Coordinates of C-alpha atoms in Angstrom, one line a residue:
X1 CA -48.3 186.7 44.7
X2 CA -44.6 188.8 45.0
X3 CA -41.6 187.3 43.3
X4 CA -38.4 186.8 45.2
X5 CA -35.3 188.0 44.4
X6 CA -32.4 186.7 42.8
X7 CA -29.2 187.2 44.3
X8 CA -25.6 186.8 44.2
X9 CA -23.0 186.0 46.2
X10 CA -19.3 187.0 46.7
X11 CA -16.7 185.8 48.4
X12 CA -15.8 188.8 50.8
X13 CA -13.1 188.7 53.0
X14 CA -13.9 184.9 53.2
X15 CA -16.8 185.3 54.1
X16 CA -20.3 185.2 52.0
X17 CA -22.0 188.4 51.7
X18 CA -25.9 188.5 49.5
X19 CA -26.1 190.9 47.5
X20 CA -29.2 193.2 46.3
X21 CA -30.2 196.6 46.0
X22 CA -32.3 197.0 49.3
X23 CA -30.1 195.0 51.7
X24 CA -28.1 198.5 52.8
X25 CA -31.8 200.3 53.5
X26 CA -33.0 197.6 55.2
X27 CA -29.9 197.1 57.6
X28 CA -29.9 201.1 57.4
X29 CA -33.4 201.1 59.2
X30 CA -32.5 198.6 62.1
X31 CA -33.2 201.2 65.5
X32 CA -30.9 201.2 68.3
X33 CA -29.7 199.1 69.9
X34 CA -29.4 196.2 67.2
X35 CA -27.4 198.3 64.2
X36 CA -25.2 196.1 62.7
X37 CA -22.5 196.5 59.9
X38 CA -23.6 196.7 56.8
X39 CA -22.5 194.8 53.6
X40 CA -20.5 196.2 51.3
X41 CA -23.1 197.9 48.4
X42 CA -23.7 195.9 44.7
X43 CA -26.3 196.0 42.2
X44 CA -28.4 194.3 42.2
X45 CA -28.8 190.9 40.1
X46 CA -31.2 190.4 37.5
X47 CA -35.0 189.5 38.8
X48 CA -37.3 191.3 41.5
X49 CA -37.9 192.4 44.6
X50 CA -41.0 191.2 47.2
X51 CA -43.5 194.2 47.0
X52 CA -42.5 195.0 50.6
X53 CA -38.5 195.3 50.0
X54 CA -37.2 192.7 52.0
X55 CA -34.4 190.0 51.4
X56 CA -35.7 186.7 50.5
X57 CA -32.6 185.0 50.4
X58 CA -32.4 182.0 52.7
X59 CA -31.3 182.0 56.6
X60 CA -32.1 185.9 56.5
X61 CA -30.3 185.6 60.7
X62 CA -27.5 185.1 58.6
X63 CA -27.2 187.9 56.7
X64 CA -27.0 190.8 59.3
X65 CA -23.6 190.9 61.8
X66 CA -24.2 192.3 64.9
X67 CA -21.7 195.2 65.9
X68 CA -21.9 194.0 69.3
X69 CA -21.1 191.1 71.9
X70 CA -24.3 190.4 72.9
X71 CA -26.1 190.5 69.7
X72 CA -23.6 188.3 69.1
X73 CA -24.7 186.0 71.4
X74 CA -28.1 187.0 70.6
X75 CA -27.1 185.6 66.8
X76 CA -25.5 182.6 68.7
X77 CA -28.3 181.2 71.2
X78 CA -31.0 180.5 69.1
X79 CA -34.8 180.0 70.0
X80 CA -35.5 176.9 71.3
X81 CA -32.4 176.9 73.9
X82 CA -33.9 179.9 74.9
X83 CA -36.5 179.0 75.9
X84 CA -35.1 175.7 77.6
X85 CA -32.5 178.1 79.4
X86 CA -36.0 180.2 80.6
X87 CA -37.6 177.2 81.7
X88 CA -34.5 176.1 83.5
X89 CA -34.6 179.2 86.0
X90 CA -38.1 179.4 86.1
X91 CA -38.2 175.5 87.8
X92 CA -35.2 176.5 89.6
X93 CA -37.4 179.8 91.1
X94 CA -39.7 177.2 92.3
X95 CA -37.6 175.7 93.8
X96 CA -35.9 177.9 95.7
X97 CA -39.2 179.3 96.6
X98 CA -40.3 175.9 98.2
X99 CA -37.5 176.1 100.3
X100 CA -37.4 179.6 101.2
X101 CA -41.5 179.6 102.7
X102 CA -40.0 176.7 104.9
X103 CA -36.9 178.2 106.7
X104 CA -36.9 181.9 106.0
X105 CA -39.6 184.2 107.7
X106 CA -41.0 186.4 104.7
X107 CA -42.0 183.6 102.1
X108 CA -41.5 183.1 98.6
X109 CA -44.7 182.3 97.5
X110 CA -47.3 185.3 96.5
X111 CA -50.4 185.5 99.0
X112 CA -52.5 185.5 95.8
X113 CA -51.2 182.3 95.3
X114 CA -52.7 180.9 98.6
X115 CA -55.8 181.8 98.0
X116 CA -55.8 180.2 94.5
X117 CA -55.4 176.8 96.6
X118 CA -57.2 176.8 98.9
X119 CA -60.3 177.8 96.7
X120 CA -59.2 175.3 94.8
X121 CA -59.4 172.7 97.8
X122 CA -62.9 174.3 98.3
X123 CA -63.9 173.1 94.3
X124 CA -62.5 169.5 94.7
X125 CA -64.7 169.5 98.7
X126 CA -67.7 170.4 95.9
X127 CA -67.8 173.8 97.9
X128 CA -67.4 177.4 96.6
X129 CA -64.4 178.5 96.2
X130 CA -65.9 182.1 97.6
X131 CA -65.8 180.7 100.9
X132 CA -62.3 181.6 100.5
X133 CA -62.4 185.0 101.6
X134 CA -60.4 187.4 99.4
X135 CA -61.1 184.7 96.2
X136 CA -62.5 187.3 93.9
X137 CA -61.4 185.5 90.6
X138 CA -63.5 183.9 88.0
X139 CA -64.0 180.0 89.2
X140 CA -62.2 178.9 86.2
X141 CA -58.9 180.0 88.6
X142 CA -59.9 177.5 91.4
X143 CA -60.8 175.2 88.7
X144 CA -57.6 174.7 86.7
X145 CA -55.6 174.5 90.6
X146 CA -57.8 171.3 91.5
X147 CA -54.2 169.4 91.5
X148 CA -53.0 171.6 93.9
X149 CA -55.0 169.4 96.1
X150 CA -53.8 165.8 94.7
X151 CA -50.7 165.8 92.4
X152 CA -48.6 169.6 94.3
X153 CA -49.1 172.6 95.9
X154 CA -47.0 173.4 93.2
X155 CA -48.9 172.6 90.2
X156 CA -50.3 175.7 89.7
X157 CA -46.7 177.8 89.7
X158 CA -45.3 175.4 87.3
X159 CA -48.9 176.1 85.4
X160 CA -48.4 179.4 85.6
X161 CA -44.8 179.1 84.3
X162 CA -45.6 177.2 81.3
X163 CA -47.8 180.4 80.5
X164 CA -45.3 182.1 81.1
X165 CA -43.2 180.8 78.7
X166 CA -45.8 180.5 76.2
X167 CA -45.5 184.1 76.0
X168 CA -41.9 184.5 74.9
X169 CA -43.6 182.3 72.1
X170 CA -46.7 183.9 71.2
X171 CA -44.0 186.8 70.9
X172 CA -42.2 185.4 68.3
X173 CA -44.7 184.5 66.8
X174 CA -45.8 187.8 66.2
X175 CA -42.7 189.6 65.3
X176 CA -42.6 186.9 62.4
X177 CA -45.9 187.1 61.2
X178 CA -44.3 191.2 60.5
X179 CA -41.1 190.5 59.2
X180 CA -38.9 191.3 61.8
X181 CA -35.4 190.2 61.5
X182 CA -34.5 186.9 63.8
X183 CA -32.3 188.8 65.6
X184 CA -34.5 191.6 66.3
X185 CA -36.7 189.2 67.7
X186 CA -34.5 186.9 69.5
X187 CA -33.4 190.7 71.3
X188 CA -37.7 191.9 71.9
X189 CA -38.3 188.1 73.5
X190 CA -35.3 188.5 76.1
X191 CA -36.8 191.7 77.2
X192 CA -39.8 189.5 78.1
X193 CA -38.6 186.2 79.6
X194 CA -35.3 187.6 81.2
X195 CA -37.7 189.9 83.0
X196 CA -37.6 190.1 86.7
X197 CA -40.7 191.5 87.4
X198 CA -42.1 189.0 84.9
X199 CA -40.2 185.8 85.5
X200 CA -40.7 186.0 89.5
X201 CA -44.5 186.3 88.7
X202 CA -45.3 183.0 87.9
X203 CA -42.7 181.4 89.5
X204 CA -44.4 183.4 93.2
X205 CA -47.6 181.7 91.8
X206 CA -49.6 185.0 90.6
X207 CA -52.3 183.8 87.1
X208 CA -51.2 186.6 85.5
X209 CA -48.8 185.0 82.6
X210 CA -52.1 182.8 81.5
X211 CA -54.1 186.4 80.8
X212 CA -51.1 187.1 79.0
X213 CA -50.9 184.3 76.8
X214 CA -54.3 184.7 76.2
X215 CA -54.5 188.4 74.8
X216 CA -51.0 187.6 73.3
X217 CA -53.2 184.7 71.0
X218 CA -55.7 186.7 70.3
X219 CA -53.3 189.2 68.5
X220 CA -52.3 185.9 66.2
X221 CA -55.8 184.5 65.7
X222 CA -56.6 188.6 64.5
X223 CA -53.8 188.8 62.9
X224 CA -54.2 185.7 60.7
X225 CA -57.5 186.4 60.1
X226 CA -59.3 183.9 62.1
X227 CA -61.8 186.2 63.9
X228 CA -63.7 183.1 65.6
X229 CA -61.3 181.9 67.1
X230 CA -60.1 185.5 68.5
X231 CA -63.0 186.3 69.4
X232 CA -63.9 183.1 71.5
X233 CA -60.4 183.9 73.6
X234 CA -61.6 187.8 73.9
X235 CA -64.8 186.7 75.7
X236 CA -63.3 184.0 77.8
X237 CA -60.6 186.4 79.1
X238 CA -62.5 189.5 80.0
X239 CA -64.5 186.6 81.7
X240 CA -61.4 185.5 83.7
X241 CA -59.9 189.8 84.2
X242 CA -62.2 191.9 82.9
X243 CA -59.5 194.5 82.1
X244 CA -58.7 193.5 78.9
X245 CA -62.1 194.7 78.3
X246 CA -60.8 198.6 77.1
X247 CA -59.0 196.7 73.9
X248 CA -62.3 195.9 72.2
X249 CA -62.9 199.7 70.9
X250 CA -59.5 199.1 68.7
X251 CA -60.2 195.5 67.7
X252 CA -63.4 196.9 66.4
X253 CA -62.0 199.7 64.7
X254 CA -58.6 196.4 63.6
X255 CA -61.5 195.1 62.1
X256 CA -62.1 197.6 59.0
X257 CA -63.5 196.1 55.7
X258 CA -60.7 197.8 53.9
X259 CA -58.1 194.9 55.4
X260 CA -60.8 191.8 56.5
X261 CA -62.5 191.1 53.4
X262 CA -64.7 187.9 53.9
X263 CA -63.0 184.4 52.1
X264 CA -59.2 186.4 52.3
X265 CA -56.6 186.4 54.5
X266 CA -55.7 190.1 55.6
X267 CA -52.2 191.1 54.7
X268 CA -50.8 192.2 56.9
X269 CA -47.6 195.5 56.8
X270 CA -43.9 194.4 56.7
X271 CA -42.2 195.6 59.1
X272 CA -39.9 197.9 57.7
X273 CA -42.1 199.9 55.7
X274 CA -42.3 203.0 55.8
X275 CA -46.1 204.0 53.3
X276 CA -48.7 204.5 56.0
X277 CA -48.9 207.6 57.8
X278 CA -50.4 208.6 61.4
X279 CA -52.9 211.1 60.1
X280 CA -54.7 208.2 58.4
X281 CA -56.0 207.3 61.6
X282 CA -58.1 210.4 61.6
X283 CA -58.9 210.1 58.1
X284 CA -60.3 206.6 58.2
X285 CA -62.9 207.9 61.2
X286 CA -64.7 209.0 59.0
X287 CA -65.3 205.5 57.3
X288 CA -65.4 203.7 60.1
X289 CA -68.3 205.6 61.5
X290 CA -70.4 204.7 58.0
X291 CA -68.9 201.6 57.7
X292 CA -69.3 200.6 61.7
X293 CA -71.7 197.4 61.1
X294 CA -69.6 195.7 59.0
X295 CA -70.0 191.5 59.4
X296 CA -66.2 190.6 60.7
X297 CA -67.1 193.7 63.6
X298 CA -71.1 192.0 64.6
X299 CA -69.2 188.3 64.4
X300 CA -66.9 189.3 66.3
X301 CA -69.2 191.0 68.9
X302 CA -71.5 188.6 69.1
X303 CA -69.0 185.8 69.4
X304 CA -66.8 187.5 72.5
X305 CA -69.6 189.0 74.1
X306 CA -71.9 184.9 73.4
X307 CA -68.6 183.6 75.1
X308 CA -68.5 186.2 78.5
X309 CA -72.0 185.7 79.1
X310 CA -72.4 181.7 78.9
X311 CA -69.5 181.7 81.1
X312 CA -70.9 184.1 83.9
X313 CA -74.6 182.6 83.4
X314 CA -72.8 179.2 84.1
X315 CA -71.1 180.2 87.1
X316 CA -73.8 183.0 88.2
X317 CA -75.8 179.0 87.9
X318 CA -73.8 177.4 90.1
X319 CA -72.2 180.8 92.8
X320 CA -75.3 183.1 92.7
X321 CA -75.0 186.6 93.2
X322 CA -72.1 186.1 95.5
X323 CA -69.8 184.9 92.1
X324 CA -70.7 188.3 90.2
X325 CA -70.1 190.9 93.4
X326 CA -66.3 189.2 93.9
X327 CA -65.1 188.4 90.5
X328 CA -67.3 191.4 88.6
X329 CA -68.8 194.3 89.9
X330 CA -66.1 194.2 92.9
X331 CA -63.8 195.1 90.4
X332 CA -66.5 197.4 88.5
X333 CA -66.3 199.6 92.4
X334 CA -63.5 198.5 94.4
X335 CA -62.0 201.6 96.0
X336 CA -58.9 200.3 98.5
X337 CA -58.0 201.5 101.2
X338 CA -54.6 200.4 102.1
X339 CA -51.4 201.5 100.5
X340 CA -50.8 200.9 97.1
X341 CA -48.9 203.3 94.1
X342 CA -51.9 205.0 92.8
X343 CA -52.6 208.8 92.8
X344 CA -56.6 208.5 94.4
X345 CA -55.1 205.5 97.2
X346 CA -54.6 208.6 100.3
X347 CA -58.3 210.2 99.1
X348 CA -59.4 207.0 99.1
X349 CA -57.6 206.2 102.7
X350 CA -59.3 209.2 104.2
X351 CA -63.1 208.9 103.4
X352 CA -63.2 205.4 103.1
X353 CA -66.3 204.7 105.5
X354 CA -68.6 207.2 103.6
X355 CA -70.1 207.4 100.2
X356 CA -68.3 209.4 97.5
X357 CA -70.0 211.7 96.4
X358 CA -70.2 211.5 92.0
X359 CA -68.6 214.2 91.3
X360 CA -65.4 212.5 92.7
X361 CA -66.5 209.2 91.2
X362 CA -65.9 211.5 88.1
X363 CA -63.0 213.2 88.4
X364 CA -61.7 209.7 89.6
X365 CA -63.3 207.9 86.0
X366 CA -63.1 211.4 83.4
X367 CA -59.5 211.4 83.2
X368 CA -59.0 207.5 82.4
X369 CA -62.2 207.8 80.7
X370 CA -60.3 210.6 77.7
X371 CA -56.3 209.8 77.8
X372 CA -58.0 205.9 76.8
X373 CA -60.3 207.4 73.6
X374 CA -57.9 209.6 72.3
X375 CA -54.9 206.6 72.7
X376 CA -57.6 204.7 70.1
X377 CA -58.4 206.8 68.0
X378 CA -54.5 207.8 66.9
X379 CA -53.1 204.5 67.5
X380 CA -55.8 202.0 66.2
X381 CA -54.7 200.7 63.4
X382 CA -51.3 199.4 65.0
X383 CA -53.2 198.0 67.7
X384 CA -50.1 196.3 69.5
X385 CA -48.8 199.5 70.1
X386 CA -52.0 200.6 71.2
X387 CA -52.8 198.3 73.6
X388 CA -49.5 199.2 75.0
X389 CA -50.1 202.7 75.4
X390 CA -54.2 201.7 76.6
X391 CA -52.7 199.6 79.4
X392 CA -50.7 201.8 80.7
X393 CA -51.9 204.5 80.5
X394 CA -55.1 202.3 83.0
X395 CA -52.5 201.6 85.1
X396 CA -51.4 204.8 85.8
X397 CA -54.9 206.7 86.1
X398 CA -56.8 203.5 88.2
X399 CA -57.8 203.9 91.7
X400 CA -55.9 201.0 92.6
X401 CA -52.9 199.8 91.4
X402 CA -50.8 196.6 92.3
X403 CA -47.0 195.5 91.8
X404 CA -48.6 191.9 89.2
X405 CA -50.4 195.5 87.0
X406 CA -47.2 196.3 85.2
X407 CA -47.8 192.3 83.9
X408 CA -49.7 193.6 82.1
X409 CA -48.3 195.4 79.8
X410 CA -44.4 194.1 80.0
X411 CA -46.1 190.9 77.8
X412 CA -46.9 194.3 75.2
X413 CA -43.9 196.5 75.5
X414 CA -41.6 193.4 73.1
X415 CA -43.6 193.6 70.8
X416 CA -43.0 197.5 70.3
X417 CA -39.7 197.3 70.5
X418 CA -38.4 197.1 66.5
X419 CA -40.2 200.1 66.0
X420 CA -39.0 202.4 68.5
X421 CA -36.9 205.1 67.7
X422 CA -35.0 204.9 71.6
X423 CA -31.5 204.1 71.3
X424 CA -31.0 202.4 74.8
X425 CA -28.0 204.7 75.7
X426 CA -28.5 207.3 77.1
X427 CA -32.6 207.6 76.0
X428 CA -33.2 204.0 77.3
X429 CA -31.8 203.4 79.7
X430 CA -33.2 207.1 81.3
X431 CA -37.0 205.5 81.1
X432 CA -35.5 202.6 82.4
X433 CA -34.0 204.6 85.3
X434 CA -37.0 206.7 86.4
X435 CA -38.6 204.3 86.3
X436 CA -36.9 202.2 89.0
X437 CA -36.2 205.1 90.6
X438 CA -39.8 206.5 91.4
X439 CA -40.9 202.8 92.3
X440 CA -38.1 202.2 94.5
X441 CA -38.4 205.8 96.2
X442 CA -41.9 204.7 96.9
X443 CA -40.8 201.6 98.1
X444 CA -39.1 203.1 100.8
X445 CA -41.8 205.1 102.6
X446 CA -44.0 202.1 101.8
X447 CA -41.3 200.3 104.4
X448 CA -41.4 202.3 106.5
X449 CA -45.6 202.5 106.5
X450 CA -46.1 198.9 106.8
X451 CA -42.9 197.6 108.7
X452 CA -41.9 199.8 111.1
X453 CA -45.8 201.8 111.9
X454 CA -44.1 205.6 110.5
X455 CA -46.8 207.8 110.3
X456 CA -45.6 208.5 107.0
X457 CA -48.5 209.1 104.1
X458 CA -48.4 212.2 102.9
X459 CA -45.2 211.0 102.2
X460 CA -46.0 208.2 100.7
X461 CA -48.8 210.0 98.7
X462 CA -46.5 212.1 97.2
X463 CA -44.1 208.9 96.2
X464 CA -47.9 208.2 94.6
X465 CA -47.7 210.9 92.4
X466 CA -43.6 211.1 91.1
X467 CA -44.6 207.5 90.1
X468 CA -48.1 208.9 88.0
X469 CA -45.2 211.5 86.6
X470 CA -42.9 208.3 85.9
X471 CA -45.2 206.6 84.3
X472 CA -46.6 209.4 82.3
X473 CA -42.8 210.6 81.3
X474 CA -42.1 207.3 80.1
X475 CA -45.3 206.9 78.1
X476 CA -45.4 209.8 76.0
X477 CA -41.1 209.3 75.6
X478 CA -41.6 206.1 74.3
X479 CA -45.1 207.2 71.8
X480 CA -42.8 210.2 70.3
X481 CA -40.2 207.4 69.9
X482 CA -42.2 204.9 67.8
X483 CA -42.7 204.8 64.3
X484 CA -46.7 204.0 63.8
X485 CA -46.8 201.3 61.8
X486 CA -50.2 199.8 60.8
X487 CA -51.0 196.4 61.1
X488 CA -52.8 195.7 58.0
X489 CA -52.1 196.6 54.0
X490 CA -55.2 198.8 52.5
X491 CA -56.9 196.7 50.2
X492 CA -58.5 199.0 47.7
X493 CA -62.0 198.0 46.7
X494 CA -64.8 199.3 45.0
X495 CA -66.6 199.3 47.8
X496 CA -63.6 201.4 49.9
X497 CA -63.8 203.7 46.6
X498 CA -67.2 204.6 47.2
X499 CA -66.8 205.4 51.1
X500 CA -64.0 206.8 50.0

């Protein structure tokens, strides 16, 4: 056990300032925009610091004095009041959405929510949810929305919005587990809770916040060493939405015998540690292939696969091939002739009536596969960051892209902000403007096609190419400005010494 640092305090300009030899180093390492005024350097008092080099005095949030008005406001606003205000905003939007749906031509409620509600009503009547056309989700979504039929039609919106708030809570939990200071944690949580893309998705009735909450809970379970529970939830979330299967390989790589030992919880690297280098990942590949069949990896794989096949088997028994096709196989072979953000949409639109050749399928699949493998083996040990860049790449290279897919990586973005060297001004703002600008440009041509009936397919395809380029630019910029930080400390044992 690391011993705590004994610190002394001294009055300076009417305030109490803690002293300690590591205080200056910790504050100096904070990335922009969270730059703080540094307290005067004072010699270390007797005693020792903990091994991660962090300051152990109580009230660590009060040790930092923000340099901007925004950060001062964040320090005053505690997490509970932040959640309450966020909840009030979401309730207000749900109520407003009910009014807009009944008084305006353009509905606030997502069309998917109407599909969910109809499917839930069929379940209440003892029928298959797949009797509702375009319902292509796990029956679990319809099951949890059955109260729409006998409590209120907005039940699902409140449930999804509650999951949205739960994502904010889980973001804070993950960052605190990694030792991120309170001020920087609040800043990161704000990026999720007050992102217009995220707080509207649940209030409009989209189920993605539930998926996001489960994925973050899996990360928490792995960080706490609770692999059984993490595996159960992972099998469930892959059953509900097939895309989290892309996280299987980084999870396997993360369950390194150097990190996970029987009867011991993994040791988490402190957020400001710079002890690990990026090239360690490639050096571990040989170790991985020599020790791939470890107890933790086998158990995680068996448990998650059992849960997935159990849920799939139950619903196959209830709804037969209709369930298997609509909920799973459809998403593996999906091609959408309608306009969407994907660079492939125009080719699919022109050739929708014919069967695609094997070569055409490979051309669209191979770039996706190669990018995923490269990202996984490069960043797997920093697995929250790996999840993020994987998801951005998966969405960008996908054959179908809709706006709700962006939530998949927005829930992971706050987990990487404390390790970013990107300055909000101007580099961060440039990334935001490039991404939103490219999307707005696409939406303009989509509006001209959908609502004005203009033949602008070529312009819309060009806008899709521009949006793809914007996604790649932002992803590469984030990767270049990220400080690689493995989540777990490497525990050297006699076995690992022998392997290495």
